[in-house]
Coordinates of C-alpha atoms in Angstrom, one line a residue:
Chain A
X1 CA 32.0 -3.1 16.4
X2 CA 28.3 -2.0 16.0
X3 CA 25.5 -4.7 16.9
X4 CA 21.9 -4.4 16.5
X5 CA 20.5 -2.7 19.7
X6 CA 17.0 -2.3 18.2
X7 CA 16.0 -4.4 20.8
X8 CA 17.6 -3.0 23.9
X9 CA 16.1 -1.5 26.7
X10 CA 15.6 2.3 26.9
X11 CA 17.6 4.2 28.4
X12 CA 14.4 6.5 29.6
X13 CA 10.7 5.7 29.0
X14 CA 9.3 7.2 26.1
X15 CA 7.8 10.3 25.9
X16 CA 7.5 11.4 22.0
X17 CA 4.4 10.5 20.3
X18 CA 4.9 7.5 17.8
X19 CA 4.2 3.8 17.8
X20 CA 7.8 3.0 16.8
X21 CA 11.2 4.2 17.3
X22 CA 11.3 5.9 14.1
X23 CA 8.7 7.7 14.4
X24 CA 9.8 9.4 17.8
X25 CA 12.9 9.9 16.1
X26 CA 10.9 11.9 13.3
X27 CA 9.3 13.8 16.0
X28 CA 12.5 14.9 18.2
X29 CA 14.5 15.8 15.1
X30 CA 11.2 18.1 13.8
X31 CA 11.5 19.6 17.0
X32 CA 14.9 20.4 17.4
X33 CA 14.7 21.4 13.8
X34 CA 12.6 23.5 14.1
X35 CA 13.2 25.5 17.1
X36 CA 16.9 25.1 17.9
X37 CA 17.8 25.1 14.4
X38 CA 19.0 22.5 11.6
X39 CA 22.7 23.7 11.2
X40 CA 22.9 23.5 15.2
X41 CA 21.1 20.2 15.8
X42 CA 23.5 17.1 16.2
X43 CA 22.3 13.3 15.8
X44 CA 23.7 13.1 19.6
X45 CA 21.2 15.3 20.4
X46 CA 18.1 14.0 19.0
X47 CA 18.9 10.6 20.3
X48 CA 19.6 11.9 23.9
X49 CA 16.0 13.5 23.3
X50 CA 14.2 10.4 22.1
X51 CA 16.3 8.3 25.0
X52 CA 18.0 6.3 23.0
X53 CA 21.4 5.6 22.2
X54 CA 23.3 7.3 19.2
X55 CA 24.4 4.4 17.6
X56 CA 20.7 3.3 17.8
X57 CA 19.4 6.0 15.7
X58 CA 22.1 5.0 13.3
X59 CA 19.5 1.5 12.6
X60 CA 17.3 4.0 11.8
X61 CA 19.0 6.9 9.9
X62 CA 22.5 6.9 8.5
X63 CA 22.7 10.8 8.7
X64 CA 21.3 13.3 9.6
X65 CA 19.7 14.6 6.6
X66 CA 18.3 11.2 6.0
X67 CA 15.9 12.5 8.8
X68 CA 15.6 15.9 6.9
X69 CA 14.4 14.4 4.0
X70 CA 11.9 11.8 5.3
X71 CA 10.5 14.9 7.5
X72 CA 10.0 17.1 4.3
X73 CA 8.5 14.1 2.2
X74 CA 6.4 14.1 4.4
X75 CA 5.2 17.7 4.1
X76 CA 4.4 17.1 0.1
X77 CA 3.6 13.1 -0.1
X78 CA -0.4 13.1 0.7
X79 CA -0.8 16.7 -1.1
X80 CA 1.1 14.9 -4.3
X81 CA -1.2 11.7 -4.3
X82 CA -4.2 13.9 -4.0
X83 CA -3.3 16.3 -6.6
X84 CA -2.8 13.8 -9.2
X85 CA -6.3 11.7 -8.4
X86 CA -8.0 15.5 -8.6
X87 CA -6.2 16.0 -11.8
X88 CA -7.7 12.8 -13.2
X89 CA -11.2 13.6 -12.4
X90 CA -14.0 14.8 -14.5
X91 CA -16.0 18.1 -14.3
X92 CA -15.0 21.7 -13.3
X93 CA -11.6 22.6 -12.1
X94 CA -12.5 25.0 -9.2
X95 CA -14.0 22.7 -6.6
X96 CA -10.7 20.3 -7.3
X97 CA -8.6 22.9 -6.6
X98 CA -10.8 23.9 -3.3
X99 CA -10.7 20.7 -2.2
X100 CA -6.8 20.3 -2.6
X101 CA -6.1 23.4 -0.8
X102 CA -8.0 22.4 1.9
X103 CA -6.2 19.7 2.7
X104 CA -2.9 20.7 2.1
X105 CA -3.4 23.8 4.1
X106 CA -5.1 21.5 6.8
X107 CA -2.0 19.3 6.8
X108 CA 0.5 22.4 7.0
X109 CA -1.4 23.6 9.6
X110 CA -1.7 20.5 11.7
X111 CA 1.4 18.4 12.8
X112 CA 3.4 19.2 15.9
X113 CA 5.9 21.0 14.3
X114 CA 6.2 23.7 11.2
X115 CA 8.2 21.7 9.1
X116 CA 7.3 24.2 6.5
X117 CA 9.9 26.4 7.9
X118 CA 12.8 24.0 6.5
X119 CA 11.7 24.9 3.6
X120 CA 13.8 28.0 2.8
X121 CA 17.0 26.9 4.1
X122 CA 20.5 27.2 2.2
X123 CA 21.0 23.8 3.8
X124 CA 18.3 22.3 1.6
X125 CA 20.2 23.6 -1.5
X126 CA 22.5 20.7 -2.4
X127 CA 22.2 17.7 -4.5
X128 CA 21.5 15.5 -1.2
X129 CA 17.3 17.1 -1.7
X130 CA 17.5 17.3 -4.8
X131 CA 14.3 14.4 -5.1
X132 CA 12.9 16.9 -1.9
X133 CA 13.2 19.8 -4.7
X134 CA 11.8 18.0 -7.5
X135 CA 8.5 16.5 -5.8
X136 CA 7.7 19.7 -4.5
X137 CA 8.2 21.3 -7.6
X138 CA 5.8 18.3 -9.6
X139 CA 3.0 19.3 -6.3
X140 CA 3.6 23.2 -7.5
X141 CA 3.1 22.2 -11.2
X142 CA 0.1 20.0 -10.5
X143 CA -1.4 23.4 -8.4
X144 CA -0.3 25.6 -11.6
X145 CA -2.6 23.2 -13.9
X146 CA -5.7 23.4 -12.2
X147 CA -5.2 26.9 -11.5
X148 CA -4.9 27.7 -15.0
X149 CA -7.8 25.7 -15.7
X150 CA -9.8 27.8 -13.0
X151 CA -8.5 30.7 -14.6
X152 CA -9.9 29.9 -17.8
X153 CA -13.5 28.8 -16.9
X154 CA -13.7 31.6 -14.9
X155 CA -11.7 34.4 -17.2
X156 CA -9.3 35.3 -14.3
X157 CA -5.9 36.9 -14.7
X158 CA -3.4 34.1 -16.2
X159 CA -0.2 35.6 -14.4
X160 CA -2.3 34.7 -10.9
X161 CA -1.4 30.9 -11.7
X162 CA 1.0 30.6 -9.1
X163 CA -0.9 32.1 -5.9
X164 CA -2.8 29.5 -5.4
X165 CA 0.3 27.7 -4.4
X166 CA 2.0 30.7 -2.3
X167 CA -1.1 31.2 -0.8
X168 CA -1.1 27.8 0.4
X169 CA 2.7 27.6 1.7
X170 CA 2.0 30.9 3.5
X171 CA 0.5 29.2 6.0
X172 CA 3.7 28.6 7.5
X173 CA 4.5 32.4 8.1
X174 CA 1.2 32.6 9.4
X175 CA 1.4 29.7 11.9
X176 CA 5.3 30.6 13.4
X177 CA 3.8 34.7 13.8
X178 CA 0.6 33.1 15.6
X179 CA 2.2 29.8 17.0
X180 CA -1.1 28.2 15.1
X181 CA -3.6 29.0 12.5
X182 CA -7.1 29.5 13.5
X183 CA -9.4 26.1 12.6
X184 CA -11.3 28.0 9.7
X185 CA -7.8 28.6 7.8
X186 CA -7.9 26.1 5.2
X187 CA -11.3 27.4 4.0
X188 CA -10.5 30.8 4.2
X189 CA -7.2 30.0 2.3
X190 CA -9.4 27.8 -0.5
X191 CA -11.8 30.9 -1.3
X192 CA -8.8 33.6 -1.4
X193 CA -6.9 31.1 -3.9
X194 CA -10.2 30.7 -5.9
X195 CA -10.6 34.4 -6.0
X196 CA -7.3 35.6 -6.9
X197 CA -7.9 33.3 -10.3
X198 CA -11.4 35.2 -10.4
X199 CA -13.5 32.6 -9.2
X200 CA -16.0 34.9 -6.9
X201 CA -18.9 32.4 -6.3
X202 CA -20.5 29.1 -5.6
X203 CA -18.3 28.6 -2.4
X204 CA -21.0 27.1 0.0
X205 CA -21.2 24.3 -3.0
X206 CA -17.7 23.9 -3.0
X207 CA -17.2 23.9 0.7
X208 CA -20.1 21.1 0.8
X209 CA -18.2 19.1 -1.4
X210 CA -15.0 19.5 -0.2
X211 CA -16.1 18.7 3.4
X212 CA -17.9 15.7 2.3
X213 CA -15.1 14.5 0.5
X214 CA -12.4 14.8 3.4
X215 CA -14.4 13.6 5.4
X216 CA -14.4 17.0 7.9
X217 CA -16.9 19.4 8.5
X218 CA -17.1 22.7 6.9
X219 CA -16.0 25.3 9.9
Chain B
X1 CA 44.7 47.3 22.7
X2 CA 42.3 48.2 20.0
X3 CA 42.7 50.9 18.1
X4 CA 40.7 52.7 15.3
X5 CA 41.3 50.7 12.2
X6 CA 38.7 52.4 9.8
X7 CA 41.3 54.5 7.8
X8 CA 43.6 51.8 7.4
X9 CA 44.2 50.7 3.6
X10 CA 42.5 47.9 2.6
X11 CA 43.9 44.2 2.7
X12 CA 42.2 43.5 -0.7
X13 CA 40.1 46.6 -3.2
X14 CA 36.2 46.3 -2.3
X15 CA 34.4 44.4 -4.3
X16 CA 31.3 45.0 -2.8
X17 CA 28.5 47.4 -3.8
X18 CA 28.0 49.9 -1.4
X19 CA 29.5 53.5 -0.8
X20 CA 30.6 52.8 3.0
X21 CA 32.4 49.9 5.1
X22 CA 28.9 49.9 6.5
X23 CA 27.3 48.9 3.5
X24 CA 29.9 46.3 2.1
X25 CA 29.6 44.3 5.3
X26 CA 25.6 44.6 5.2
X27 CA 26.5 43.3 1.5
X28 CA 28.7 40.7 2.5
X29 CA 26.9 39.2 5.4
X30 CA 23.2 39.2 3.3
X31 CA 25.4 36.8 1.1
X32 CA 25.9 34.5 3.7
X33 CA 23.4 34.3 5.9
X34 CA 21.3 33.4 2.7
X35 CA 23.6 30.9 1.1
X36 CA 25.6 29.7 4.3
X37 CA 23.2 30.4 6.5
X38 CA 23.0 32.3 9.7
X39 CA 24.3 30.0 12.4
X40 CA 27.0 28.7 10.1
X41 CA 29.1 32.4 9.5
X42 CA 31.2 34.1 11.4
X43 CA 32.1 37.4 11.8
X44 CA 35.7 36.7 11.0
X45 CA 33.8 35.0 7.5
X46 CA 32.3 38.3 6.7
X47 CA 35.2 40.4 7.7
X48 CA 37.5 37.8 5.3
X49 CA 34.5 38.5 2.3
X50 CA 34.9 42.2 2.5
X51 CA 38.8 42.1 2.4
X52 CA 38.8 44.2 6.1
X53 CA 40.1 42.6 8.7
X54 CA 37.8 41.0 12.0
X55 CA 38.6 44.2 14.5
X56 CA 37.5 47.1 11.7
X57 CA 34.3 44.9 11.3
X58 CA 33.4 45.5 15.2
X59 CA 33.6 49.3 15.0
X60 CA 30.8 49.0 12.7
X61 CA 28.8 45.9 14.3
X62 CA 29.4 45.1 18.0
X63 CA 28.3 41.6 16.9
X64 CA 26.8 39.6 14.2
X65 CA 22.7 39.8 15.5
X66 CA 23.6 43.3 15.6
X67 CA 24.4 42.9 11.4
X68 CA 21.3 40.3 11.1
X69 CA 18.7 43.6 12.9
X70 CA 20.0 45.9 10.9
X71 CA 19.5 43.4 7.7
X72 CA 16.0 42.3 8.8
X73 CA 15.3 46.4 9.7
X74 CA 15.9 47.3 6.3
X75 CA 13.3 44.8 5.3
X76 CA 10.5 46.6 7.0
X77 CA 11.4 50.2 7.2
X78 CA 10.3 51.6 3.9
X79 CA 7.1 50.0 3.7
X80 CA 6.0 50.8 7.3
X81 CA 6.6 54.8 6.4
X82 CA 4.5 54.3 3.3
X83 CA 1.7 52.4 5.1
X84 CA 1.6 55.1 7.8
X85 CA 1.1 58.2 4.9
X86 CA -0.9 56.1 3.1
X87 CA -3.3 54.9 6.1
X88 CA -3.4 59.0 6.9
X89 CA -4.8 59.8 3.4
X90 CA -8.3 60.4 2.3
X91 CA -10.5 58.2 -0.1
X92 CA -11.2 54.8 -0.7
X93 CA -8.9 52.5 1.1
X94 CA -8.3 49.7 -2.6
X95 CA -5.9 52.1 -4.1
X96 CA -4.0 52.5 -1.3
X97 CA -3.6 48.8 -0.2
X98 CA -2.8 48.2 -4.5
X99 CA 0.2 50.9 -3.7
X100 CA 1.2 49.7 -0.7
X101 CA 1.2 46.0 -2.3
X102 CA 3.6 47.0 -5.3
X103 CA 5.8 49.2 -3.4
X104 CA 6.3 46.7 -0.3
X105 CA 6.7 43.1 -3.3
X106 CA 8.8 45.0 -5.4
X107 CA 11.2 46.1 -2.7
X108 CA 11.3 42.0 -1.4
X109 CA 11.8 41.2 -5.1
X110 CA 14.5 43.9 -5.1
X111 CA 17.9 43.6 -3.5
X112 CA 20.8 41.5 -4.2
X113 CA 20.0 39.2 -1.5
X114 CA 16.2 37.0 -0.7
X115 CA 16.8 38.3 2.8
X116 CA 13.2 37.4 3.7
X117 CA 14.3 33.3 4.0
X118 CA 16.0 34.5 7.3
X119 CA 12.3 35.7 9.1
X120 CA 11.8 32.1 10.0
X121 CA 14.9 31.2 11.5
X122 CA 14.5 29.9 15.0
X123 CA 17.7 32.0 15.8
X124 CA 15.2 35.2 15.9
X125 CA 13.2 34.4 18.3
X126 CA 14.9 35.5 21.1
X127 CA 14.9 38.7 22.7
X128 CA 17.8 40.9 20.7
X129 CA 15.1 40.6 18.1
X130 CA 12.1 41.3 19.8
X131 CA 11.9 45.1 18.2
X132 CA 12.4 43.9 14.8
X133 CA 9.4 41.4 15.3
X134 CA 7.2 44.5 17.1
X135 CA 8.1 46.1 13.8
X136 CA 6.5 43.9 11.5
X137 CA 4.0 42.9 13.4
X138 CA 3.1 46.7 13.1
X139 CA 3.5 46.5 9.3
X140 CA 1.1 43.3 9.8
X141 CA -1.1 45.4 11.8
X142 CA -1.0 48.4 9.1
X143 CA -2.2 45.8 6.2
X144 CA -5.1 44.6 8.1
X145 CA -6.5 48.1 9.1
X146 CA -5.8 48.6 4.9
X147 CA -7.4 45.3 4.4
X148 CA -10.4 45.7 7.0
X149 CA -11.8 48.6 5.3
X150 CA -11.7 47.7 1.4
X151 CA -13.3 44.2 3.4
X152 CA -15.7 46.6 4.4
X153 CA -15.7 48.9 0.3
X154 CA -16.5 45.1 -1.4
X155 CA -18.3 43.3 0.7
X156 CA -15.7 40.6 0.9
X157 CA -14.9 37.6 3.5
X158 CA -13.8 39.0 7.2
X159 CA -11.4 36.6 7.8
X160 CA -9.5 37.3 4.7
X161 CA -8.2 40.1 6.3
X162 CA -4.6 38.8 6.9
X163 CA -4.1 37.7 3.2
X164 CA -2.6 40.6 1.5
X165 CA 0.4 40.6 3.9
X166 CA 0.9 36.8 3.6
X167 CA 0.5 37.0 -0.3
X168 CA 3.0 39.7 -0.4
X169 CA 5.8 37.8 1.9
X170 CA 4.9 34.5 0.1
X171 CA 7.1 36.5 -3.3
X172 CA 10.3 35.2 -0.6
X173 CA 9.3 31.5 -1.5
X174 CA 8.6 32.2 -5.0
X175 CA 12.2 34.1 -5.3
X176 CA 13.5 31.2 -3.5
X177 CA 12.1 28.6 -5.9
X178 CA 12.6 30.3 -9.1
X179 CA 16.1 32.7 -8.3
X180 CA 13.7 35.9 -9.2
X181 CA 10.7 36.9 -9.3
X182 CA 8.5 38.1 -12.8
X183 CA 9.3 41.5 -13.3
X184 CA 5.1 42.4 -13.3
X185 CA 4.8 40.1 -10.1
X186 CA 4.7 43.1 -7.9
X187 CA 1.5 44.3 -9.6
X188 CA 0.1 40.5 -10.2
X189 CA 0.7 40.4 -6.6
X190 CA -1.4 43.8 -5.9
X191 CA -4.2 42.7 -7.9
X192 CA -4.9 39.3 -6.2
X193 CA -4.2 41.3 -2.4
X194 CA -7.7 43.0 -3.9
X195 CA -9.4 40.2 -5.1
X196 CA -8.9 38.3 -1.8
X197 CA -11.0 41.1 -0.7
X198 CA -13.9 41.0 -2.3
X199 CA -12.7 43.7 -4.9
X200 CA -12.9 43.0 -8.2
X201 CA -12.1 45.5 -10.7
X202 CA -10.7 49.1 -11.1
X203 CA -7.5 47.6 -11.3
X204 CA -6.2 49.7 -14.8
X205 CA -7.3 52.9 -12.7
X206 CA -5.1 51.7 -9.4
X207 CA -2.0 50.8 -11.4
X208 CA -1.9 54.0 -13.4
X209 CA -1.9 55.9 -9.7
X210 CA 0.1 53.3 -8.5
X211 CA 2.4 53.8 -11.0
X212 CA 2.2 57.8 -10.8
X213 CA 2.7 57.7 -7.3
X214 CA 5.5 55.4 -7.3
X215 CA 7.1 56.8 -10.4
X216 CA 7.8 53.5 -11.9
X217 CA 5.8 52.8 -14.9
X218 CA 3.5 50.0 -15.3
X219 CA 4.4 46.6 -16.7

């Protein structure tokens, strides 16, 4: 008979960042995830990591890749609600798109973990991610857009709509070679996506903007 | 008592490409690791996919990571001999980097099996793989020598020195997403490894030497 044990006691202090159980749950599975393995990671052992009891996960998650999925959502979620208000905006498409790959590169970079290493499993390919599959593919579709509106004002190669969005992801590849990303990254990335769809100029503008907008300084 | 299996008759007729043993299990085991996954087949699952039986599988392979290096191995080899002659050569270092580019995408676009979803698997990063990732970090080292200089030809960003190699691995997640890859990707692919750069044209004259020296014609 299963009872609620939310509320029980530990059974070791905490020592995963998060304000709530879930949260360190999130963390302890991205770990083991992504350095043990997904295939080889048991619920048993990301509770024992968190400190809590299996069943007490179970409040949380009902399986395992319930825990896959709400790491990878949150991989795409911000990058999806900022693509779409960027989309809606007036004016030139190339200092949208800087501004998007920015922040998507800065989130891909940041984090803990490289969740973007999931990303390419054969575990992801069943039905269970198939809404994973589809958002991701509606955030590449969004990328595709404004890249072949850069591409247009700036008569760049229309086959080079997708790099922009590569370019981006490849940030994972970079950060498990290099164990991080050096800070400047997400600008560097920004200017090499612009230029592949032949934008060559007006980048200190651009950066200004983007900066300003996020909220971070320009490296 | 073991004894040498290798002539013995088939338990099934090969179904495999491949004019060895050698190659069928290569074959066999590229399937799985990319649609299974790694952790998740056995050698007895690869031996059973060949039609040989578990025993003739180890006079090949002492052990699976020993089929996984020599998988990943083939992933790096060709390109690394071509960066090598080209990085000897004389003359302007854009043409080069454009051959290298095509030769090293089409050859990740090429194959029966995405084999480049298996570099980030957390079960590489141990020692029995520590000269395959010396290996491609030397490939990684040969593009930004490439990349330095046309850096250097153009005029272009510094730290964008690292992008050609990441834009030419990101083709895994595109093959991934899409089941193939464009057949002119390799030489869309080239082009933007340039622009990244800072170069910006004298890209008819690089894919007709590309092409020449690769003797595949241009898309």
């Amino acid at each position: 008979m299963e009872t609620d044990r939310r509320g029980r006691p530990r059974l070791v202090a905490s020592r995963r960042p998060g304000s709530s159980a879930r949260d360190e749950i999130l963390d302890a599975a991205a770990e083991l995830f992504t350095t043990v393995g997904y295939a080889a990671t048991s619920t048993r052992r990301i509770a024992d990591s968190v400190g809590i009891r299996q069943a007490s996960l179970y409040h949380h998650f009902a399986a395992k890749d319930d825990i896959l999925d709400a790491l990878l959502a949150g991989t795409v979620d911000a990058s999806m609600e900022l693509a779409v208000e960027l989309l809606a905006e007036d004016g030139p498409m190339a200092p949208r798109l800087h501004t998007l790959v920015v922040a998507d590169t800065a989130q891909l970079c940041g984090g803990a973990w490289n969740l973007g290493t999931l990303y390419l499993l054969p575990d992801l390919r069943v039905e269970r991610f198939a809404a994973f599959h589809r958002r991701r593919g509606e955030l590449r579709s969004h990328y595709r857009e404004l890249s072949r509106a850069v591409i247009a004002e700036h008569n760049g190669a229309p086959d080079a709509n997708d790099l922009p969005f590569r370019l981006v992801e490849a940030v994972i590849n970079r950060r498990s070679d290099d164990g991080a990303c050096p800070s400047d990254y997400p600008w560097t990335t920004a200017e090499a996506a612009l230029r592949v769809l032949g934008c060559a100029s007006g980048f200190a503008r651009m950066r200004a903007q983007t900066a300003s907008r996020l909220a971070s300084p320009p490296e």
